[in-house]
Amino acid sequence: MRKPVLLAAACTAMLVAPTIIAVPAVAAVEEPVSPIVRPTVIGDMPTQYPYQPELRVFPDDPDDASIARGVMPYDEIAPTLNTYMALGDRVSTQIIGQSEMGKDIYLVTVTAPESAEETAQQTLWRHTVKYDPASAATDDALQAGYKIPLWFNANIHGNEWEGTDATLNYIEELATSTDPEIIDLLDTHRLYFTVTNNPDGRALGQRATANGYDANRDAITGATVEAAIIRDLSAVLQPTYFIDLHGYTGILQIEPCGPPHGENYEYDLFLPHAYATALEIEERVVDAAIEGNPLSADGGIRIPYRDIRSGWDDWPPIFMPQYVAYQGAITNTVELPLGRSGDQPARAAVNIEVAELVIDTVSDYVQDHGDALLANQIEIFERGLTGAPSVEIPADIAPEDLPADVPTEWTEIWDDTDVYVADYPRAYVLPQGQGQRSDSDAQTLVQQLLVHGIEVDRLTAPLTVDDVTYAAGSYYVDMHQPVRGLANVLLADGTDISERVPSMYDVSAWSLSLLWGADVDAIGTTGDAAPTTAVEPVVEAPLTGSVDLSASYLAFDAAGVADYQAVNQLLGEGIALSQLPDGTVLLRRSDAADVAASAIAEIYGVDFRADDGLALRDGDAIALSAVRVAYVDNHEDRDALTKLGFTDLMPVSRASLTSGEASLNNVDLLWVGGNLSFNSSQESGRAAVQAYLDTGKPVIGHGSSAASFATDFGLVDLSTSTGTRRSNGIVSVETTPGGILSAHPVDTAFAYPAAWFTELGDGMTVERTYAADPLVAGHWSDSTGGSQADAAGHASEVSTITAAGNRVFLFGTSPTFRNHPVGAFSDIARAVFWATSSESTLPPPFTAEDLTPEARGEVDAPEEITVGDDAVIEVGSGMDGTRVSAFLFPATADPGTATLRVAAVAGESASLGDALVEGTAFTVTVPADVTPDAYRLAVFDDADSLLGWDEVQVLAAPTPTPTPTPEPTTSVEPTPTATAEPTGALPATGGGDSGGLWVGALAMILAGAAATAIARARMRTRE
């Protein structure tokens, strides 16, 4: 049953007669198709060793690209591992997840057998190493009995195959060897192997995962399950050494890296053993003289720390070895020599032999230096827990400056270009409420910290630091914790290193604080005392929302990603939405809307507040609608749009549009995130795009490709410039007030490289500009026309509306880059909804302003109506059988004026309920709680259109005349009569006619049943 929406005071009068309300179906609101934070993917670890389940065997795949390379195809890995487990009690295998295409990903553990008690003891010792390192350092039993863990990861790049074969060969050797050295290794160590980290890429013969990402750039984002597995295992295995097997560089290459070095590593503990291991590998490989294995001109291998002093760095934590190092591990990336040309099987055989030698050498190094490696790991965790300052290695460090047991070879190379240190704060605070751009974005960021194993607390009382007060409920990251290096590398702003190094291998900035949409404050320095103890640990940070149903409209602020996910869910439920210029989203309450809002509050953490809807009367609201997006086939754009809830997506390309395989006929928006230029043989594709544009439909894109497309098709009048090649980082931006991005704006963005727009023609609008000093963190080298100074002050985002009506929005930043700058996703949603918006059709609230003389219609009401009495309202002919609603508006507001609110003392707007017109009239009853006064009685039809109104005077109900109390008389025993009750009948008590009571009771039961049904329906939406 639909009812007109009124501008009422706090509450609307209840209907006089009980009404049975149909219980709405439970809303089909769903969890995000693709969550922003990829949850922990691995399950419980074995409780004793060996752990030897029978692994499922996958069907033979004759198209597996491994076959042509001459290496083991994926479908043979499980049978091989089953065979190894059957050889004895040393080899254990567990499935730690599935790839994007559903292939099992295996973790193999090789160690001497352990009872349940022994495995529990190893787990306890591992926990002690991290969380009580001071005790671990002095625990003789731990020092003697803890099995030093080392870990080999293979095949994270799918078409770099040989690491898998080499690890399988080494596992077989460990499983069968009678060598006393091997037996000792297994007694005192656990060796872990992820034998193929990217099985889809292995079979497909591609570097990337099946969903298009380079998993070895995804350690901190989690766009791939393959990367999330390494993320999760790193904390569980806590290795002292980690090797990642790759290829191909023409010559065997073993890290450590050249500068710049990550600021947050304990490099004085990391580098000595990392470089010493590389030197031992070099010596072993040279001595082995493997036929077909190329060596350098001076007869060695390549070690970036020694041989590549720029361009192969360990600055970002996006690579697996650089990420795992934050768990106290020494790590090396191994690049096998021979690539994909020539005799594939022969080249693979050489690489496998080289890789086996690398694995064996690392195992020997760990066996020989296990005590020192464990001491290093303990010290790293101890520095974190105690808040020790970052250790700066002097540029002129000499061997004699080091303790006696520390390798010294690295000191010959170290100089001032290698010196990087971190300034750790005492804590980070993520405000909730005041001071926070988006509570839900902050909660999402906390979820991301938790899956990385960062300890997060919640304030249980307000905290004031430097005149800033953080409300209870705000999140608090104490930087005195074991993995403080990882916490800081994720949360710190980063550094502008443009003048320190000439070039970078990959990204140079990644801060979650600046790129994930939340406000994060760093407070104090690492040596400060903790500013508060009023905290509680956070183990999860679910999005938490609420719904206030005390008014006729619901409203929420669309600030964060979860808010726009909620918008798309509501639109999918068929709920009409309008958005105000300040970002507020409005919806009109209905049974379906209430149920959907309840489910969305629980899943997406949206706070729906009660709203009077008055802003809809201003005419500035836009209607939001579900959008079908055609995107230039790009996995980053696809996933960013999907994560926002735009799931009706269609990939297009020059080829598919030219062939007719893809059509833009039923598309609402064209998203250009890649090359969509057409050559002379693709005229039909160009014509298809032009036909789409001729309909006036919108285009959104990012980067120089989108700008070129928009210019080529005559959509924009501008010039585009881009930053120096490979320059990238976090940039400072300034949003135009009142523009498309002005509601809940961010002040930083990611760019790789930055693009900016100049020479803007008529009709072009600047939505955002680069700041005067644009680079906050990263590497942006100077070049002619592409320097930071060239971008400063110029437009980073622009929009326009063409003469044909096309709405065009261009990003000069990189809002979908590897799906990492989550804070930019909200900007994407704002641009999409602006480009596809129309005039709001959400009915505004009716007020006295609507009751003009011209709107009186044929409604005729009695001049006076008494509270509690029925009143017959005439509506004219042609209305028989129509359901209508009647409302009382206080008459204190002059009809035709803009007076929208009235004082409560003058009476409140009140519902008289709905009724069915019989003939030309219907009957209503004035509720008992209506204040006697002058009103305008308005009548609306079932479509909420005003039929008319009339003036009435509501009179108070007459005061009942008290009945005199009779004088008491002497009781006389009644005399039975001949009309006694029939045999078996119950005597009547309390009065001669109980029909009225039964009717009242029935009405109460029916009303209660309806309320219960509604409550249960709403409960089901929360289950």
Tab-separated table of N, CA and C in Angstrom, residues 373-422:
chain	number	residue	atom	x	y	z
A	373	LEU	N	70.495	-16.648	12.010
A	373	LEU	CA	69.266	-16.218	11.345
A	373	LEU	C	68.113	-16.109	12.334
A	374	LEU	N	68.032	-17.059	13.261
A	374	LEU	CA	66.984	-16.985	14.279
A	374	LEU	C	67.220	-15.790	15.195
A	375	ALA	N	68.467	-15.537	15.557
A	375	ALA	CA	68.773	-14.368	16.392
A	375	ALA	C	68.380	-13.084	15.681
A	376	ASN	N	68.615	-13.018	14.377
A	376	ASN	CA	68.201	-11.854	13.592
A	376	ASN	C	66.691	-11.655	13.667
A	377	GLN	N	65.950	-12.731	13.458
A	377	GLN	CA	64.496	-12.635	13.465
A	377	GLN	C	63.998	-12.192	14.835
A	378	ILE	N	64.559	-12.743	15.870
A	378	ILE	CA	64.170	-12.349	17.225
A	378	ILE	C	64.455	-10.869	17.455
A	379	GLU	N	65.610	-10.404	16.996
A	379	GLU	CA	65.973	-8.993	17.180
A	379	GLU	C	65.043	-8.065	16.402
A	380	ILE	N	64.639	-8.462	15.206
A	380	ILE	CA	63.712	-7.639	14.420
A	380	ILE	C	62.395	-7.469	15.168
A	381	PHE	N	61.863	-8.564	15.703
A	381	PHE	CA	60.610	-8.476	16.453
A	381	PHE	C	60.795	-7.690	17.752
A	382	GLU	N	61.948	-7.840	18.389
A	382	GLU	CA	62.209	-7.115	19.630
A	382	GLU	C	62.278	-5.611	19.377
A	383	ARG	N	62.921	-5.199	18.307
A	383	ARG	CA	62.976	-3.774	17.990
A	383	ARG	C	61.571	-3.219	17.778
A	384	GLY	N	60.729	-4.006	17.124
A	384	GLY	CA	59.364	-3.542	16.910
A	384	GLY	C	58.592	-3.395	18.195
A	385	LEU	N	58.666	-4.385	19.047
A	385	LEU	CA	57.902	-4.359	20.300
A	385	LEU	C	58.361	-3.255	21.237
A	386	THR	N	59.645	-2.976	21.256
A	386	THR	CA	60.166	-1.966	22.187
A	386	THR	C	60.192	-0.572	21.583
A	387	GLY	N	59.869	-0.447	20.291
A	387	GLY	CA	59.889	0.865	19.670
A	387	GLY	C	61.272	1.431	19.479
A	388	ALA	N	62.247	0.560	19.237
A	388	ALA	CA	63.609	1.032	19.018
A	388	ALA	C	63.668	1.886	17.765
A	389	PRO	N	64.500	2.920	17.754
A	389	PRO	CA	64.621	3.740	16.541
A	389	PRO	C	65.238	2.944	15.405
A	390	SER	N	64.966	3.407	14.190
A	390	SER	CA	65.545	2.773	13.012
A	390	SER	C	67.064	2.886	13.053
A	391	VAL	N	67.741	1.800	12.745
A	391	VAL	CA	69.205	1.776	12.789
A	391	VAL	C	69.755	2.296	11.468
A	392	GLU	N	70.548	3.330	11.525
A	392	GLU	CA	71.169	3.877	10.327
A	392	GLU	C	72.562	3.294	10.156
A	393	ILE	N	72.812	2.688	8.999
A	393	ILE	CA	74.132	2.136	8.701
A	393	ILE	C	74.987	3.255	8.115
A	394	PRO	N	76.099	3.584	8.734
A	394	PRO	CA	76.932	4.673	8.214
A	394	PRO	C	77.398	4.391	6.787
A	395	ALA	N	77.484	5.429	5.995
A	395	ALA	CA	77.910	5.255	4.607
A	395	ALA	C	79.318	4.688	4.518
A	396	ASP	N	80.147	4.924	5.542
A	396	ASP	CA	81.533	4.452	5.521
A	396	ASP	C	81.733	3.233	6.425
A	397	ILE	N	80.695	2.419	6.572
A	397	ILE	CA	80.786	1.239	7.425
A	397	ILE	C	81.975	0.373	6.995
A	398	ALA	N	82.676	-0.190	7.967
A	398	ALA	CA	83.843	-1.024	7.697
A	398	ALA	C	83.672	-2.366	8.386
A	399	PRO	N	84.357	-3.414	7.901
A	399	PRO	CA	84.213	-4.737	8.516
A	399	PRO	C	84.471	-4.748	10.017
A	400	GLU	N	85.430	-3.968	10.440
A	400	GLU	CA	85.766	-3.968	11.866
A	400	GLU	C	84.686	-3.318	12.735
A	401	ASP	N	83.718	-2.664	12.109
A	401	ASP	CA	82.620	-2.058	12.859
A	401	ASP	C	81.542	-3.073	13.225
A	402	LEU	N	81.640	-4.281	12.696
A	402	LEU	CA	80.584	-5.275	12.857
A	402	LEU	C	80.952	-6.298	13.921
A	403	PRO	N	79.926	-6.896	14.563
A	403	PRO	CA	80.203	-8.005	15.474
A	403	PRO	C	80.917	-9.139	14.749
A	404	ALA	N	81.594	-9.977	15.503
A	404	ALA	CA	82.477	-10.988	14.921
A	404	ALA	C	81.747	-11.987	14.040
A	405	ASP	N	80.474	-12.289	14.331
A	405	ASP	CA	79.776	-13.345	13.586
A	405	ASP	C	78.962	-12.818	12.413
A	406	VAL	N	79.063	-11.547	12.077
A	406	VAL	CA	78.274	-10.956	11.010
A	406	VAL	C	79.092	-10.939	9.721
A	407	PRO	N	78.551	-11.449	8.603
A	407	PRO	CA	79.280	-11.396	7.328
A	407	PRO	C	79.621	-9.953	6.958
A	408	THR	N	80.797	-9.776	6.375
A	408	THR	CA	81.296	-8.416	6.137
A	408	THR	C	81.441	-8.037	4.667
A	409	GLU	N	81.251	-8.978	3.743
A	409	GLU	CA	81.559	-8.697	2.336
A	409	GLU	C	80.780	-7.495	1.784
A	410	TRP	N	79.592	-7.295	2.267
A	410	TRP	CA	78.716	-6.239	1.764
A	410	TRP	C	79.246	-4.834	2.029
A	411	THR	N	80.105	-4.700	3.032
A	411	THR	CA	80.577	-3.366	3.416
A	411	THR	C	81.448	-2.732	2.339
A	412	GLU	N	82.036	-3.537	1.456
A	412	GLU	CA	82.887	-2.995	0.402
A	412	GLU	C	82.082	-2.149	-0.588
A	413	ILE	N	80.772	-2.391	-0.675
A	413	ILE	CA	79.930	-1.737	-1.676
A	413	ILE	C	79.114	-0.601	-1.069
A	414	TRP	N	78.734	-0.748	0.167
A	414	TRP	CA	77.816	0.188	0.825
A	414	TRP	C	78.344	1.617	0.772
A	415	ASP	N	77.458	2.559	0.384
A	415	ASP	CA	77.838	3.976	0.382
A	415	ASP	C	76.607	4.821	0.690
A	416	ASP	N	76.728	6.118	0.522
A	416	ASP	CA	75.643	7.000	0.942
A	416	ASP	C	74.379	6.810	0.106
A	417	THR	N	74.493	6.250	-1.095
A	417	THR	CA	73.291	6.000	-1.895
A	417	THR	C	72.448	4.871	-1.322
A	418	ASP	N	73.014	4.097	-0.401
A	418	ASP	CA	72.291	2.970	0.197
A	418	ASP	C	71.581	3.337	1.496
A	419	VAL	N	71.824	4.510	2.036
A	419	VAL	CA	71.356	4.848	3.388
A	419	VAL	C	69.923	5.368	3.347
A	420	TYR	N	69.026	4.593	3.924
A	420	TYR	CA	67.618	4.988	4.073
A	420	TYR	C	67.156	4.529	5.459
A	421	VAL	N	66.494	5.409	6.169
A	421	VAL	CA	65.988	5.068	7.499
A	421	VAL	C	64.555	5.574	7.637
A	422	ALA	N	63.840	4.992	8.596
A	422	ALA	CA	62.446	5.371	8.842
A	422	ALA	C	62.338	6.171	10.134
